[in-house]
Amino acid sequence: MAVIKPVTADNSAERSVTVLGSTGSVGCNTIDLIRRSPERFRVDTLTGNNNVELLAQQAIEVGAALAVIADESRYQDLKSALAGTGIEAAAGRRALVEAAMRPTDWVMAAIVGAAGLAPTLEAVRRGAVVGLANKECLVSAGEFFCREVAGADARLIPVDSEHSAIYQVFDFERPERIEKIILTASGGPFRERTLDTLTEVTPAEAVAHPNWSMGAKISVDSATMMNKGLELIEAFHLFPVSSEQIDILVHPQSVIHSMVEYVDASVLAQLGTPDMRTPIAFALAWPDRMEAPSPRLKLEDIATLSFEAPDPVRFPALRLAREALDIGGSAPTVLNASNEIAVNAFLKNGLGFLDIAKVVEETMSRMPRQNLSSLEDVYAVDEDARRIATELTDAIIG
Ligand code: NAD
Ligand code: MG
């Protein structure tokens, strides 16, 4: 079920805003844009995981009403940092969900991983306009999440640059005239590495993305190309197309952010420099447009745009994601949860880079498809997959 709708709403009034995950990479870019156009926004709530100093500084700077830290042990620190400012402090997972329930016009969903699911769902359920950066919740709970969006008449505006690009060139009134979506991928930092040298790569090399500056988890996902696999599943849920209609094309310069091909062979693309402030500004101002300070595209300087097919041997994550999408039910939930565990083990505990996809594949093979009919089902599968993936990573690390 596709959950994106064409543009119709009025955007003239000041927007009240919640930023879930304001201390992260997408969150900081969102705050940067809000700070540059203070007349357009009134910030109600900001949330972070444990970076109290940055959260308090942001809250003071944009004049937020409430700041929420997910890590309960940091509550007193947050309270002290906000003392005398009039900004309310709260902490814990429940407070995070309650923050998303506050009646703001617009919510940025930029918490990384499955932790973003519960608060994003609350924003959806109250019918907010949600700028959706968190891709894991759409992968992990796609069908369930889309039913909630449709039922609540909420609106998702994609923030992921590829989906923002597609959103901007997709003819929602004539989806049957669309032949395919072409998701572009930079290929990540290891695009040109041979398979045998990939066993050796370090977390520092994996997070050094050639074009985009992003959080650690998504940077590793870009290096394995699991990011594109998650985006394939994300695109399937966001747009009214089948999985066979979504192609992946490696485009190392990250200038064309994705394309839509029509039945008359016309291909529409959205282009720009690789700066997340452009798709974030698109979502923040939607259906209007607002200024973004992103560097302007100078095609004469870039001169050449190149393209290649993705390599399924060095980057098996793409195949696994497509398999998970085709199997459906619990398979994407297992893919996402086991990937989160494996990426974390790679970043922190010395799991090998190529072992990330192995852990995901093995977890998927041990967990046959189940139907997911409730959020509890999603959480149960997510938990099982994390347990199995943890056992597998522990066995590999030794
Ligand atoms: P990040 O790691 O830089 O930031 C994540 C944010 O979530 C931080 O504010 C952190 O405090 C918060 N957080 C982390 N764990 C949490 C938990 N357990 N409970 C509550 N809050 C928690 O990540 P990012 O790069 O900003 O990415 C955020 C999301 O956007 C991810 O889902 C990512 O896939 C997606 N995304 C990011 C980019 C990008 O350019 N960074 C692009 C497209 C999509
Ligand atoms: Mg992307």
GROMACS .gro file of C-alpha atoms and ligand atoms in nm:
model
  443
    1MET     CA    1   0.000   0.000   0.000
    2ALA     CA    2   0.146   0.335  -0.100
    3VAL     CA    3   0.107   0.611   0.151
    4ILE     CA    4   0.221   0.923  -0.024
    5LYS     CA    5  -0.035   1.170  -0.150
    6PRO     CA    6  -0.010   1.464  -0.389
    7VAL     CA    7   0.046   1.818  -0.266
    8THR     CA    8  -0.261   2.016  -0.159
    9ALA     CA    9  -0.223   2.173   0.187
   10ASP     CA   10  -0.185   2.540   0.276
   11ASN     CA   11   0.154   2.640   0.408
   12SER     CA   12   0.117   3.008   0.480
   13ALA     CA   13   0.100   2.997   0.862
   14GLU     CA   14   0.390   2.958   1.105
   15ARG     CA   15   0.457   2.590   1.165
   16SER     CA   16   0.490   2.435   1.508
   17VAL     CA   17   0.759   2.174   1.496
   18THR     CA   18   0.882   1.865   1.683
   19VAL     CA   19   1.227   1.728   1.601
   20LEU     CA   20   1.271   1.365   1.711
   21GLY     CA   21   1.645   1.298   1.709
   22SER     CA   22   1.754   1.664   1.692
   23THR     CA   23   2.109   1.584   1.810
   24GLY     CA   24   2.188   1.356   1.514
   25SER     CA   25   2.308   1.436   1.166
   26VAL     CA   26   1.963   1.490   1.012
   27GLY     CA   27   1.846   1.657   1.335
   28CYS     CA   28   2.132   1.909   1.335
   29ASN     CA   29   2.069   1.991   0.969
   30THR     CA   30   1.701   2.046   1.052
   31ILE     CA   31   1.791   2.280   1.338
   32ASP     CA   32   2.030   2.465   1.109
   33LEU     CA   33   1.748   2.534   0.859
   34ILE     CA   34   1.503   2.636   1.132
   35ARG     CA   35   1.760   2.874   1.277
   36ARG     CA   36   1.802   3.041   0.938
   37SER     CA   37   1.426   3.097   0.890
   38PRO     CA   38   1.297   3.169   1.242
   39GLU     CA   39   0.986   3.349   1.112
   40ARG     CA   40   0.855   3.026   0.958
   41PHE     CA   41   0.879   2.795   1.262
   42ARG     CA   42   0.795   2.768   1.629
   43VAL     CA   43   0.986   2.480   1.784
   44ASP     CA   44   0.786   2.292   2.046
   45THR     CA   45   0.992   1.980   2.126
   46LEU     CA   46   1.341   1.845   2.065
   47THR     CA   47   1.463   1.496   2.159
   48GLY     CA   48   1.800   1.322   2.184
   49ASN     CA   49   1.938   0.994   2.312
   50ASN     CA   50   2.217   1.091   2.556
   51ASN     CA   51   2.390   1.406   2.430
   52VAL     CA   52   2.249   1.641   2.695
   53GLU     CA   53   2.487   1.926   2.621
   54LEU     CA   54   2.391   1.953   2.253
   55LEU     CA   55   2.021   1.898   2.322
   56ALA     CA   56   2.013   2.176   2.583
   57GLN     CA   57   2.209   2.411   2.361
   58GLN     CA   58   1.971   2.351   2.068
   59ALA     CA   59   1.662   2.391   2.287
   60ILE     CA   60   1.786   2.724   2.421
   61GLU     CA   61   1.888   2.848   2.079
   62VAL     CA   62   1.554   2.778   1.907
   63GLY     CA   63   1.341   2.857   2.215
   64ALA     CA   64   1.184   2.510   2.245
   65ALA     CA   65   0.913   2.444   2.504
   66LEU     CA   66   1.032   2.091   2.590
   67ALA     CA   67   1.353   1.888   2.561
   68VAL     CA   68   1.344   1.510   2.607
   69ILE     CA   69   1.643   1.285   2.662
   70ALA     CA   70   1.582   0.913   2.598
   71ASP     CA   71   1.850   0.799   2.842
   72GLU     CA   72   1.682   0.834   3.181
   73SER     CA   73   2.011   0.847   3.368
   74ARG     CA   74   2.078   1.187   3.207
   75TYR     CA   75   1.758   1.351   3.336
   76GLN     CA   76   1.920   1.552   3.618
   77ASP     CA   77   2.192   1.675   3.384
   78LEU     CA   78   1.931   1.795   3.137
   79LYS     CA   79   1.730   1.963   3.412
   80SER     CA   80   2.042   2.147   3.535
   81ALA     CA   81   2.142   2.249   3.183
   82LEU     CA   82   1.797   2.401   3.129
   83ALA     CA   83   1.760   2.556   3.477
   84GLY     CA   84   1.623   2.910   3.460
   85THR     CA   85   1.539   2.893   3.088
   86GLY     CA   86   1.171   2.801   3.130
   87ILE     CA   87   1.225   2.501   2.901
   88GLU     CA   88   1.072   2.183   3.040
   89ALA     CA   89   1.291   1.872   3.069
   90ALA     CA   90   1.179   1.509   3.047
   91ALA     CA   91   1.349   1.171   3.009
   92GLY     CA   92   1.287   0.811   2.915
   93ARG     CA   93   1.119   0.612   2.641
   94ARG     CA   94   0.768   0.696   2.757
   95ALA     CA   95   0.852   1.069   2.756
   96LEU     CA   96   0.977   1.030   2.399
   97VAL     CA   97   0.645   0.884   2.290
   98GLU     CA   98   0.454   1.155   2.480
   99ALA     CA   99   0.669   1.418   2.309
  100ALA     CA  100   0.551   1.288   1.972
  101MET     CA  101   0.187   1.315   2.090
  102ARG     CA  102   0.207   1.691   2.151
  103PRO     CA  103  -0.012   1.868   1.896
  104THR     CA  104   0.243   2.020   1.658
  105ASP     CA  105   0.189   2.071   1.284
  106TRP     CA  106   0.507   1.908   1.167
  107VAL     CA  107   0.733   1.633   1.302
  108MET     CA  108   1.082   1.540   1.190
  109ALA     CA  109   1.130   1.164   1.246
  110ALA     CA  110   1.510   1.146   1.266
  111ILE     CA  111   1.577   0.892   1.541
  112VAL     CA  112   1.800   0.619   1.401
  113GLY     CA  113   1.692   0.255   1.395
  114ALA     CA  114   1.391   0.068   1.528
  115ALA     CA  115   1.393   0.300   1.834
  116GLY     CA  116   1.226   0.556   1.607
  117LEU     CA  117   0.919   0.343   1.548
  118ALA     CA  118   0.708   0.409   1.859
  119PRO     CA  119   0.741   0.792   1.862
  120THR     CA  120   0.699   0.820   1.484
  121LEU     CA  121   0.382   0.611   1.505
  122GLU     CA  122   0.238   0.849   1.764
  123ALA     CA  123   0.302   1.145   1.535
  124VAL     CA  124   0.133   0.956   1.252
  125ARG     CA  125  -0.166   0.858   1.466
  126ARG     CA  126  -0.248   1.217   1.551
  127GLY     CA  127  -0.241   1.306   1.180
  128ALA     CA  128   0.072   1.522   1.176
  129VAL     CA  129   0.275   1.605   0.869
  130VAL     CA  130   0.579   1.383   0.924
  131GLY     CA  131   0.913   1.446   0.761
  132LEU     CA  132   1.032   1.085   0.752
  133ALA     CA  133   1.408   1.041   0.773
  134ASN     CA  134   1.403   0.718   0.976
  135LYS     CA  135   1.391   0.445   0.717
  136GLU     CA  136   1.422   0.153   0.957
  137CYS     CA  137   1.066   0.192   1.091
  138LEU     CA  138   0.922   0.170   0.741
  139VAL     CA  139   1.137  -0.136   0.669
  140SER     CA  140   1.072  -0.305   1.002
  141ALA     CA  141   0.700  -0.239   1.025
  142GLY     CA  142   0.616  -0.133   0.668
  143GLU     CA  143   0.269  -0.276   0.616
  144PHE     CA  144   0.155  -0.196   0.968
  145PHE     CA  145   0.302   0.155   0.952
  146CYS     CA  146   0.135   0.228   0.616
  147ARG     CA  147  -0.205   0.113   0.744
  148GLU     CA  148  -0.167   0.354   1.037
  149VAL     CA  149  -0.074   0.640   0.804
  150ALA     CA  150  -0.375   0.573   0.581
  151GLY     CA  151  -0.610   0.531   0.879
  152ALA     CA  152  -0.501   0.850   1.052
  153ASP     CA  153  -0.486   1.060   0.737
  154ALA     CA  154  -0.133   1.162   0.830
  155ARG     CA  155   0.103   1.277   0.563
  156LEU     CA  156   0.456   1.148   0.513
  157ILE     CA  157   0.704   1.367   0.332
  158PRO     CA  158   1.017   1.163   0.261
  159VAL     CA  159   1.346   1.312   0.379
  160ASP     CA  160   1.579   1.044   0.248
  161SER     CA  161   1.731   1.219  -0.055
  162GLU     CA  162   1.633   0.947  -0.304
  163HIS     CA  163   1.271   0.937  -0.192
  164SER     CA  164   1.252   1.314  -0.179
  165ALA     CA  165   1.375   1.314  -0.539
  166ILE     CA  166   1.113   1.058  -0.646
  167TYR     CA  167   0.841   1.248  -0.459
  168GLN     CA  168   0.930   1.560  -0.655
  169VAL     CA  169   0.900   1.396  -1.000
  170PHE     CA  170   0.633   1.128  -0.941
  171ASP     CA  171   0.296   1.188  -1.107
  172PHE     CA  172   0.068   1.074  -0.825
  173GLU     CA  173  -0.241   1.133  -1.040
  174ARG     CA  174  -0.127   0.888  -1.304
  175PRO     CA  175   0.078   0.619  -1.127
  176GLU     CA  176  -0.021   0.367  -1.395
  177ARG     CA  177   0.181   0.574  -1.643
  178ILE     CA  178   0.498   0.509  -1.447
  179GLU     CA  179   0.714   0.228  -1.574
  180LYS     CA  180   0.979   0.231  -1.307
  181ILE     CA  181   1.161   0.411  -1.033
  182ILE     CA  182   1.540   0.426  -1.056
  183LEU     CA  183   1.701   0.459  -0.713
  184THR     CA  184   2.052   0.594  -0.743
  185ALA     CA  185   2.330   0.481  -0.508
  186SER     CA  186   2.673   0.633  -0.461
  187GLY     CA  187   2.824   0.288  -0.418
  188GLY     CA  188   2.979   0.398  -0.089
  189PRO     CA  189   3.347   0.420   0.006
  190PHE     CA  190   3.428   0.064  -0.111
  191ARG     CA  191   3.281   0.079  -0.460
  192GLU     CA  192   3.617   0.007  -0.618
  193ARG     CA  193   3.761  -0.232  -0.356
  194THR     CA  194   3.816  -0.597  -0.441
  195LEU     CA  195   3.632  -0.862  -0.242
  196ASP     CA  196   3.945  -0.990  -0.065
  197THR     CA  197   4.044  -0.642   0.062
  198LEU     CA  198   3.693  -0.589   0.203
  199THR     CA  199   3.762  -0.836   0.484
  200GLU     CA  200   4.014  -0.590   0.627
  201VAL     CA  201   3.822  -0.262   0.633
  202THR     CA  202   3.792  -0.072   0.961
  203PRO     CA  203   3.493   0.116   1.104
  204ALA     CA  204   3.676   0.446   1.041
  205GLU     CA  205   3.711   0.363   0.670
  206ALA     CA  206   3.349   0.248   0.649
  207VAL     CA  207   3.202   0.564   0.801
  208ALA     CA  208   3.406   0.795   0.574
  209HIS     CA  209   3.143   0.834   0.303
  210PRO     CA  210   3.276   0.992  -0.018
  211ASN     CA  211   2.981   1.232  -0.074
  212TRP     CA  212   2.749   1.256   0.224
  213SER     CA  213   2.813   1.341   0.588
  214MET     CA  214   2.583   1.118   0.796
  215GLY     CA  215   2.549   0.927   1.124
  216ALA     CA  216   2.764   0.617   1.182
  217LYS     CA  217   2.495   0.351   1.129
  218ILE     CA  218   2.371   0.477   0.793
  219SER     CA  219   2.732   0.533   0.681
  220VAL     CA  220   2.814   0.167   0.743
  221ASP     CA  221   2.489   0.074   0.565
  222SER     CA  222   2.607   0.280   0.268
  223ALA     CA  223   2.938   0.096   0.267
  224THR     CA  224   2.767  -0.248   0.261
  225MET     CA  225   2.494  -0.108   0.032
  226MET     CA  226   2.235  -0.230   0.283
  227ASN     CA  227   2.131   0.135   0.287
  228LYS     CA  228   2.013   0.098  -0.073
  229GLY     CA  229   1.840  -0.226   0.020
  230LEU     CA  230   1.654  -0.050   0.303
  231GLU     CA  231   1.570   0.230   0.059
  232LEU     CA  232   1.431  -0.022  -0.190
  233ILE     CA  233   1.187  -0.143   0.077
  234GLU     CA  234   1.119   0.215   0.182
  235ALA     CA  235   1.036   0.312  -0.180
  236PHE     CA  236   0.807   0.012  -0.218
  237HIS     CA  237   0.599   0.131   0.079
  238LEU     CA  238   0.605   0.501  -0.006
  239PHE     CA  239   0.511   0.489  -0.375
  240PRO     CA  240   0.240   0.296  -0.566
  241VAL     CA  241   0.475   0.065  -0.760
  242SER     CA  242   0.564  -0.305  -0.742
  243SER     CA  243   0.906  -0.428  -0.628
  244GLU     CA  244   0.998  -0.525  -0.988
  245GLN     CA  245   0.943  -0.163  -1.088
  246ILE     CA  246   1.224  -0.041  -0.862
  247ASP     CA  247   1.574  -0.051  -1.012
  248ILE     CA  248   1.902   0.038  -0.845
  249LEU     CA  249   2.174   0.223  -1.033
  250VAL     CA  250   2.518   0.314  -0.899
  251HIS     CA  251   2.598   0.681  -0.966
  252PRO     CA  252   2.918   0.772  -0.779
  253GLN     CA  253   2.881   1.154  -0.796
  254SER     CA  254   2.547   1.160  -0.606
  255VAL     CA  255   2.415   1.443  -0.823
  256ILE     CA  256   2.105   1.271  -0.961
  257HIS     CA  257   1.920   1.177  -0.644
  258SER     CA  258   1.680   0.935  -0.821
  259MET     CA  259   1.458   0.914  -1.130
  260VAL     CA  260   1.114   0.813  -1.249
  261GLU     CA  261   1.067   0.659  -1.593
  262TYR     CA  262   0.730   0.696  -1.767
  263VAL     CA  263   0.562   0.471  -2.027
  264ASP     CA  264   0.660   0.711  -2.307
  265ALA     CA  265   1.030   0.652  -2.214
  266SER     CA  266   1.058   0.999  -2.060
  267VAL     CA  267   1.281   0.997  -1.750
  268LEU     CA  268   1.242   1.270  -1.488
  269ALA     CA  269   1.516   1.325  -1.233
  270GLN     CA  270   1.584   1.555  -0.939
  271LEU     CA  271   1.939   1.685  -0.911
  272GLY     CA  272   2.138   1.873  -0.651
  273THR     CA  273   2.461   1.877  -0.456
  274PRO     CA  274   2.479   1.604  -0.191
  275ASP     CA  275   2.364   1.814   0.104
  276MET     CA  276   2.080   1.680   0.322
  277ARG     CA  277   1.960   2.033   0.388
  278THR     CA  278   1.795   2.031   0.043
  279PRO     CA  279   1.560   1.734   0.101
  280ILE     CA  280   1.509   1.843   0.463
  281ALA     CA  281   1.412   2.194   0.346
  282PHE     CA  282   1.174   2.039   0.092
  283ALA     CA  283   0.999   1.848   0.372
  284LEU     CA  284   1.009   2.136   0.623
  285ALA     CA  285   0.849   2.386   0.386
  286TRP     CA  286   0.623   2.149   0.194
  287PRO     CA  287   0.412   2.232  -0.004
  288ASP     CA  288   0.599   2.563  -0.026
  289ARG     CA  289   0.975   2.589  -0.081
  290MET     CA  290   1.224   2.759   0.145
  291GLU     CA  291   1.583   2.881   0.118
  292ALA     CA  292   1.853   2.624   0.187
  293PRO     CA  293   2.222   2.713   0.207
  294SER     CA  294   2.328   2.396   0.025
  295PRO     CA  295   2.605   2.455  -0.230
  296ARG     CA  296   2.459   2.519  -0.574
  297LEU     CA  297   2.502   2.257  -0.842
  298LYS     CA  298   2.766   2.354  -1.100
  299LEU     CA  299   2.741   2.085  -1.364
  300GLU     CA  300   3.016   2.247  -1.568
  301ASP     CA  301   3.255   2.185  -1.279
  302ILE     CA  302   3.141   1.824  -1.233
  303ALA     CA  303   3.159   1.775  -1.612
  304THR     CA  304   3.093   1.401  -1.608
  305LEU     CA  305   2.821   1.193  -1.448
  306SER     CA  306   2.882   0.820  -1.451
  307PHE     CA  307   2.668   0.514  -1.388
  308GLU     CA  308   2.717   0.141  -1.335
  309ALA     CA  309   2.516  -0.162  -1.229
  310PRO     CA  310   2.557  -0.264  -0.863
  311ASP     CA  311   2.786  -0.564  -0.798
  312PRO     CA  312   2.585  -0.839  -0.626
  313VAL     CA  313   2.894  -1.038  -0.528
  314ARG     CA  314   3.075  -0.771  -0.326
  315PHE     CA  315   2.749  -0.619  -0.200
  316PRO     CA  316   2.516  -0.910  -0.112
  317ALA     CA  317   2.305  -0.684   0.112
  318LEU     CA  318   2.112  -0.564  -0.192
  319ARG     CA  319   2.010  -0.919  -0.279
  320LEU     CA  320   1.910  -0.989   0.083
  321ALA     CA  321   1.691  -0.679   0.096
  322ARG     CA  322   1.519  -0.769  -0.229
  323GLU     CA  323   1.460  -1.122  -0.100
  324ALA     CA  324   1.315  -0.984   0.223
  325LEU     CA  325   1.082  -0.756   0.030
  326ASP     CA  326   0.965  -1.040  -0.194
  327ILE     CA  327   0.912  -1.280   0.098
  328GLY     CA  328   0.722  -1.007   0.286
  329GLY     CA  329   0.560  -1.051   0.629
  330SER     CA  330   0.827  -1.069   0.898
  331ALA     CA  331   1.128  -1.097   0.658
  332PRO     CA  332   1.203  -0.721   0.631
  333THR     CA  333   1.173  -0.693   1.012
  334VAL     CA  334   1.434  -0.967   1.050
  335LEU     CA  335   1.656  -0.805   0.787
  336ASN     CA  336   1.646  -0.471   0.967
  337ALA     CA  337   1.694  -0.602   1.321
  338SER     CA  338   1.981  -0.837   1.235
  339ASN     CA  339   2.147  -0.563   1.032
  340GLU     CA  340   2.129  -0.321   1.327
  341ILE     CA  341   2.294  -0.581   1.552
  342ALA     CA  342   2.564  -0.668   1.299
  343VAL     CA  343   2.644  -0.304   1.217
  344ASN     CA  344   2.673  -0.225   1.586
  345ALA     CA  345   2.904  -0.526   1.635
  346PHE     CA  346   3.115  -0.410   1.340
  347LEU     CA  347   3.140  -0.056   1.483
  348LYS     CA  348   3.207  -0.155   1.844
  349ASN     CA  349   3.311  -0.518   1.877
  350GLY     CA  350   3.533  -0.608   1.587
  351LEU     CA  351   3.288  -0.801   1.368
  352GLY     CA  352   3.434  -0.823   1.016
  353PHE     CA  353   3.284  -0.601   0.747
  354LEU     CA  354   3.183  -0.895   0.524
  355ASP     CA  355   3.034  -1.072   0.825
  356ILE     CA  356   2.758  -0.810   0.846
  357ALA     CA  357   2.573  -0.954   0.545
  358LYS     CA  358   2.651  -1.310   0.661
  359VAL     CA  359   2.485  -1.247   0.997
  360VAL     CA  360   2.181  -1.097   0.824
  361GLU     CA  361   2.153  -1.385   0.578
  362GLU     CA  362   2.190  -1.651   0.847
  363THR     CA  363   1.937  -1.479   1.077
  364MET     CA  364   1.692  -1.460   0.786
  365SER     CA  365   1.739  -1.829   0.707
  366ARG     CA  366   1.671  -1.926   1.070
  367MET     CA  367   1.350  -1.724   1.093
  368PRO     CA  368   1.080  -1.841   0.853
  369ARG     CA  369   0.821  -1.592   0.734
  370GLN     CA  370   0.539  -1.502   0.972
  371ASN     CA  371   0.246  -1.271   0.919
  372LEU     CA  372   0.259  -0.950   1.119
  373SER     CA  373  -0.080  -0.823   1.221
  374SER     CA  374   0.004  -0.594   1.511
  375LEU     CA  375   0.283  -0.382   1.649
  376GLU     CA  376   0.334  -0.650   1.916
  377ASP     CA  377   0.403  -0.901   1.637
  378VAL     CA  378   0.662  -0.663   1.491
  379TYR     CA  379   0.832  -0.618   1.828
  380ALA     CA  380   0.833  -0.994   1.896
  381VAL     CA  381   1.000  -1.073   1.561
  382ASP     CA  382   1.240  -0.781   1.605
  383GLU     CA  383   1.342  -0.914   1.946
  384ASP     CA  384   1.391  -1.272   1.823
  385ALA     CA  385   1.597  -1.155   1.528
  386ARG     CA  386   1.817  -0.942   1.756
  387ARG     CA  387   1.875  -1.239   1.986
  388ILE     CA  388   1.969  -1.473   1.702
  389ALA     CA  389   2.189  -1.212   1.533
  390THR     CA  390   2.364  -1.143   1.865
  391GLU     CA  391   2.434  -1.517   1.911
  392LEU     CA  392   2.572  -1.532   1.558
  393THR     CA  393   2.794  -1.225   1.598
  394ASP     CA  394   2.919  -1.350   1.936
  395ALA     CA  395   3.007  -1.685   1.779
  396ILE     CA  396   3.201  -1.513   1.499
  397ILE     CA  397   3.382  -1.267   1.726
  398GLY     CA  398   3.464  -1.553   1.964
  399NAD     P1  399   2.248   0.991   1.391
  399NAD     O1  400   2.304   0.870   1.453
  399NAD     O2  401   2.338   1.102   1.352
  399NAD     O3  402   2.133   1.053   1.486
  399NAD     C1  403   2.033   0.974   1.541
  399NAD     C2  404   1.946   1.050   1.638
  399NAD     O4  405   1.863   0.956   1.707
  399NAD     C3  406   2.023   1.126   1.746
  399NAD     O5  407   1.952   1.242   1.782
  399NAD     C4  408   2.024   1.027   1.863
  399NAD     O6  409   2.038   1.091   1.986
  399NAD     C5  410   1.887   0.965   1.849
  399NAD     N1  411   1.881   0.828   1.903
  399NAD     C6  412   1.968   0.726   1.878
  399NAD     N2  413   1.930   0.615   1.944
  399NAD     C7  414   1.818   0.648   2.012
  399NAD     C8  415   1.734   0.576   2.101
  399NAD     N3  416   1.756   0.447   2.133
  399NAD     N4  417   1.627   0.641   2.153
  399NAD     C9  418   1.603   0.769   2.123
  399NAD     N5  419   1.680   0.844   2.040
  399NAD    C10  420   1.786   0.782   1.985
  399NAD     O7  421   2.164   0.942   1.263
  399NAD     P2  422   2.130   1.021   1.130
  399NAD     O8  423   2.237   1.001   1.031
  399NAD     O9  424   2.085   1.160   1.162
  399NAD    O10  425   2.006   0.936   1.076
  399NAD    C11  426   1.879   0.944   1.136
  399NAD    C12  427   1.781   0.862   1.054
  399NAD    O11  428   1.768   0.923   0.925
  399NAD    C13  429   1.829   0.719   1.027
  399NAD    O12  430   1.718   0.635   1.029
  399NAD    C14  431   1.889   0.725   0.887
  399NAD    O13  432   1.878   0.603   0.819
  399NAD    C15  433   1.802   0.831   0.823
  399NAD     N6  434   1.870   0.905   0.717
  399NAD    C16  435   1.982   0.978   0.745
  399NAD    C17  436   2.046   1.048   0.645
  399NAD    C18  437   2.168   1.133   0.674
  399NAD    O14  438   2.213   1.206   0.588
  399NAD     N7  439   2.226   1.128   0.791
  399NAD    C19  440   1.997   1.044   0.515
  399NAD    C20  441   1.882   0.969   0.489
  399NAD    C21  442   1.818   0.901   0.592
  400MG      MG  443   1.934   0.793   0.100
   0.00000   0.00000   0.00000
